[in-house]
Amino acid sequence: KRIILLASGSGSNVENIITYFGKHEQVAVSAVLTNKNTAYVLERCKKLKVPALYFNKTAFLDTSVVFDFLIAQNPDLIVLAGFLWKIPQELVTAFPNKIVNIHPALLPKYGGKGMYGTKVHEAVKENGETETGITIHYVNENYDEGGIIHQAKTNISPHDTPEQIAEKVHALEYEHFPKVLENILLKNG
Ligand code: GRF
């Protein structure tokens, strides 16, 4: 089974997933795609020896580039791990229930365009939430709206800074994301 990861930033989840499947019998990460040629995820892929490709907005929206690459690769799962662009309808249609995203909050709250990074944790803190968490969901043509696959929660206190909340959420991501992906890929046989 092959996974292709899409990321726009640091790529700590990308590294965690690559490492988790590093010695796996049935699952491998075949490539990482990024829309930021300065993203640290590129450094991580170099170190981990996983092919990483950069593409710009034109290439992403021009279905003859990224779309054709993904069709040719025909991955079993396309995984968004901190990828900040909406997925074009053609791609959603071409890979039904095969595009998965992780969001650092308990959707449907704190989701949607612009809700990413510390903005999410600031909003959670602002609203005095006593818990937050992660949502792993299928991707459709709107931000953070597809069917929810898995959620995990963590308690937070009013004293927690957004950075401390982010740390608690990242810990959940590292613990849950690879296992959820493994279940999706191997459960479907
Ligand atoms: C993660 O918090 C993830 O939930 C969100 O973007 C962040 C990516 O972090 N979608 P990293 O690039 O994997 O470190």
Tab-separated table of C-alpha atoms and ligand atoms in Angstrom:
chain	number	residue	atom	x	y	z
A	1	LYS	CA	0.000	0.000	0.000
A	2	ARG	CA	1.383	3.414	-0.906
A	3	ILE	CA	0.831	6.770	0.772
A	4	ILE	CA	1.603	10.159	-0.763
A	5	LEU	CA	1.875	12.972	1.772
A	6	LEU	CA	1.124	16.651	1.128
A	7	ALA	CA	2.558	19.280	3.492
A	8	SER	CA	3.125	23.037	3.560
A	9	GLY	CA	5.204	23.550	6.661
A	10	SER	CA	7.540	22.012	9.177
A	11	GLY	CA	6.502	18.419	8.429
A	12	SER	CA	6.805	16.907	11.900
A	13	ASN	CA	3.772	14.777	11.084
A	14	VAL	CA	5.331	13.821	7.753
A	15	GLU	CA	8.490	12.707	9.553
A	16	ASN	CA	6.482	10.792	12.134
A	17	ILE	CA	4.463	8.947	9.470
A	18	ILE	CA	7.520	8.122	7.343
A	19	THR	CA	9.306	6.785	10.408
A	20	TYR	CA	6.304	4.782	11.554
A	21	PHE	CA	6.006	3.006	8.193
A	22	GLY	CA	9.780	2.846	7.667
A	23	LYS	CA	10.002	-0.877	8.317
A	24	HIS	CA	6.356	-1.737	7.664
A	25	GLU	CA	5.690	-4.832	5.551
A	26	GLN	CA	2.636	-3.610	3.707
A	27	VAL	CA	2.676	0.203	3.809
A	28	ALA	CA	5.206	2.716	2.495
A	29	VAL	CA	5.329	6.463	1.931
A	30	SER	CA	6.209	6.796	-1.756
A	31	ALA	CA	6.532	10.581	-2.039
A	32	VAL	CA	5.959	13.904	-0.313
A	33	LEU	CA	4.555	16.899	-2.195
A	34	THR	CA	4.836	20.462	-0.951
A	35	ASN	CA	3.613	23.842	-2.144
A	36	LYS	CA	6.335	25.751	-0.239
A	37	ASN	CA	9.839	25.457	-1.614
A	38	THR	CA	11.178	26.806	1.684
A	39	ALA	CA	9.212	24.383	3.849
A	40	TYR	CA	11.321	22.545	6.410
A	41	VAL	CA	9.539	19.341	5.368
A	42	LEU	CA	11.921	19.294	2.375
A	43	GLU	CA	14.905	19.051	4.744
A	44	ARG	CA	13.257	16.213	6.626
A	45	CYS	CA	12.627	14.277	3.391
A	46	LYS	CA	16.250	14.705	2.324
A	47	LYS	CA	17.377	13.254	5.654
A	48	LEU	CA	14.791	10.453	5.489
A	49	LYS	CA	15.583	9.742	1.803
A	50	VAL	CA	11.973	10.064	0.665
A	51	PRO	CA	11.374	11.755	-2.718
A	52	ALA	CA	9.930	15.239	-2.196
A	53	LEU	CA	8.530	17.394	-4.962
A	54	TYR	CA	7.727	21.089	-4.862
A	55	PHE	CA	4.841	22.486	-6.909
A	56	ASN	CA	3.469	26.026	-7.199
A	57	LYS	CA	-0.186	27.134	-7.332
A	58	THR	CA	-0.340	26.955	-11.117
A	59	ALA	CA	0.969	23.405	-11.118
A	60	PHE	CA	-1.485	22.499	-8.354
A	61	LEU	CA	-4.513	23.941	-10.103
A	62	ASP	CA	-3.449	22.888	-13.600
A	63	THR	CA	-4.768	19.340	-13.545
A	64	SER	CA	-2.122	18.263	-16.054
A	65	VAL	CA	0.652	18.571	-13.429
A	66	VAL	CA	0.036	17.535	-9.819
A	67	PHE	CA	-3.205	15.788	-10.769
A	68	ASP	CA	-1.505	13.689	-13.462
A	69	PHE	CA	1.379	12.931	-11.112
A	70	LEU	CA	-1.014	11.594	-8.496
A	71	ILE	CA	-3.055	9.642	-11.043
A	72	ALA	CA	0.149	8.070	-12.375
A	73	GLN	CA	1.390	7.257	-8.864
A	74	ASN	CA	-2.075	5.912	-8.029
A	75	PRO	CA	-1.511	5.951	-4.245
A	76	ASP	CA	-3.813	4.042	-1.936
A	77	LEU	CA	-4.055	7.142	0.231
A	78	ILE	CA	-3.300	10.838	-0.223
A	79	VAL	CA	-2.622	12.293	3.210
A	80	LEU	CA	-2.654	16.002	4.024
A	81	ALA	CA	-0.342	16.658	6.950
A	82	GLY	CA	-0.390	20.411	7.428
A	83	PHE	CA	-1.296	21.202	3.825
A	84	LEU	CA	-2.895	24.626	3.572
A	85	TRP	CA	-4.631	24.681	0.195
A	86	LYS	CA	-8.103	23.465	-0.652
A	87	ILE	CA	-8.123	20.278	-2.751
A	88	PRO	CA	-9.553	20.872	-6.247
A	89	GLN	CA	-12.816	19.087	-6.976
A	90	GLU	CA	-11.190	17.026	-9.762
A	91	LEU	CA	-8.797	15.518	-7.262
A	92	VAL	CA	-11.531	14.821	-4.698
A	93	THR	CA	-13.563	13.123	-7.440
A	94	ALA	CA	-10.615	11.114	-8.751
A	95	PHE	CA	-9.768	9.756	-5.271
A	96	PRO	CA	-13.078	9.127	-3.470
A	97	ASN	CA	-12.497	8.361	0.231
A	98	LYS	CA	-8.777	8.276	-0.459
A	99	ILE	CA	-7.799	11.764	0.673
A	100	VAL	CA	-7.373	12.206	4.427
A	101	ASN	CA	-6.604	15.326	6.461
A	102	ILE	CA	-5.681	15.997	10.055
A	103	HIS	CA	-6.992	19.097	11.778
A	104	PRO	CA	-5.600	20.254	15.150
A	105	ALA	CA	-9.006	20.753	16.811
A	106	LEU	CA	-12.268	18.920	17.479
A	107	LEU	CA	-14.253	19.587	14.263
A	108	PRO	CA	-16.812	20.775	13.429
A	109	LYS	CA	-15.695	23.526	15.822
A	110	TYR	CA	-12.585	25.606	15.036
A	111	GLY	CA	-12.353	24.545	11.407
A	112	GLY	CA	-12.560	26.203	8.024
A	113	LYS	CA	-10.453	28.505	5.891
A	114	GLY	CA	-7.751	30.309	7.820
A	115	MET	CA	-8.102	28.128	10.903
A	116	TYR	CA	-4.657	26.569	11.142
A	117	GLY	CA	-1.528	26.720	13.260
A	118	THR	CA	-1.695	28.711	16.487
A	119	LYS	CA	-4.823	30.551	15.230
A	120	VAL	CA	-6.768	27.408	16.129
A	121	HIS	CA	-5.248	27.130	19.606
A	122	GLU	CA	-5.727	30.856	20.251
A	123	ALA	CA	-9.430	30.543	19.393
A	124	VAL	CA	-9.796	27.461	21.610
A	125	LYS	CA	-8.138	29.339	24.486
A	126	GLU	CA	-10.165	32.507	23.834
A	127	ASN	CA	-13.364	30.496	24.164
A	128	GLY	CA	-12.247	28.995	27.457
A	129	GLU	CA	-12.446	25.407	26.228
A	130	THR	CA	-11.396	22.805	28.796
A	131	GLU	CA	-10.456	20.293	26.114
A	132	THR	CA	-9.240	20.244	22.537
A	133	GLY	CA	-7.785	17.597	20.273
A	134	ILE	CA	-7.371	16.326	16.730
A	135	THR	CA	-9.740	15.342	13.963
A	136	ILE	CA	-8.739	12.984	11.169
A	137	HIS	CA	-11.266	13.166	8.358
A	138	TYR	CA	-11.871	12.465	4.687
A	139	VAL	CA	-11.360	15.471	2.471
A	140	ASN	CA	-14.062	16.932	0.274
A	141	GLU	CA	-14.082	20.155	-1.761
A	142	ASN	CA	-14.529	22.351	1.312
A	143	TYR	CA	-12.051	22.987	4.140
A	144	ASP	CA	-12.328	20.582	7.073
A	145	GLU	CA	-15.776	19.238	6.142
A	146	GLY	CA	-15.425	15.600	5.073
A	147	GLY	CA	-16.542	12.548	7.053
A	148	ILE	CA	-14.814	12.250	10.425
A	149	ILE	CA	-12.677	9.114	10.784
A	150	HIS	CA	-11.139	9.567	14.232
A	151	GLN	CA	-10.901	12.146	17.011
A	152	ALA	CA	-8.676	12.244	20.098
A	153	LYS	CA	-8.951	14.685	23.001
A	154	THR	CA	-6.696	16.302	25.573
A	155	ASN	CA	-7.583	18.455	28.582
A	156	ILE	CA	-6.377	22.039	28.611
A	157	SER	CA	-6.317	24.623	31.397
A	158	PRO	CA	-6.903	28.384	31.187
A	159	HIS	CA	-3.216	28.851	32.052
A	160	ASP	CA	-2.102	26.952	28.954
A	161	THR	CA	-0.565	29.218	26.324
A	162	PRO	CA	-1.429	28.542	22.652
A	163	GLU	CA	2.067	27.040	22.323
A	164	GLN	CA	1.430	24.662	25.213
A	165	ILE	CA	-1.906	23.691	23.658
A	166	ALA	CA	-0.140	23.118	20.328
A	167	GLU	CA	2.322	20.823	22.085
A	168	LYS	CA	-0.474	18.734	23.613
A	169	VAL	CA	-2.191	18.537	20.209
A	170	HIS	CA	0.996	17.575	18.388
A	171	ALA	CA	1.484	14.755	20.902
A	172	LEU	CA	-1.964	13.408	19.962
A	173	GLU	CA	-1.154	13.720	16.265
A	174	TYR	CA	2.047	11.715	16.588
A	175	GLU	CA	0.328	9.043	18.640
A	176	HIS	CA	-2.824	8.621	16.549
A	177	PHE	CA	-2.272	9.671	12.933
A	178	PRO	CA	-0.023	6.813	11.705
A	179	LYS	CA	-2.194	4.185	13.415
A	180	VAL	CA	-5.396	5.594	11.899
A	181	LEU	CA	-3.776	5.589	8.442
A	182	GLU	CA	-2.644	1.981	8.966
A	183	ASN	CA	-6.194	0.976	9.927
A	184	ILE	CA	-7.691	2.669	6.869
A	185	LEU	CA	-5.198	0.972	4.542
A	186	LEU	CA	-5.202	-2.520	6.023
A	187	LYS	CA	-8.831	-2.718	7.134
A	188	ASN	CA	-9.927	-2.093	3.522
A	189	GLY	CA	-7.940	-5.190	2.667
B	1	GRF	C1	-0.480	20.014	12.422
B	1	GRF	O1	-0.846	20.611	13.659
B	1	GRF	C2	-1.713	19.518	11.723
B	1	GRF	O2	-2.768	19.157	12.576
B	1	GRF	C3	-2.138	20.733	10.938
B	1	GRF	O3	-0.945	21.354	10.521
B	1	GRF	C4	0.074	21.046	11.471
B	1	GRF	C5	1.247	20.510	10.709
B	1	GRF	O4	2.346	20.476	11.556
B	1	GRF	N1	-2.955	20.352	9.817
B	1	GRF	P1	3.672	19.768	10.978
B	1	GRF	O5	4.032	20.509	9.703
B	1	GRF	O6	3.322	18.328	10.707
B	1	GRF	O7	4.698	19.933	12.064
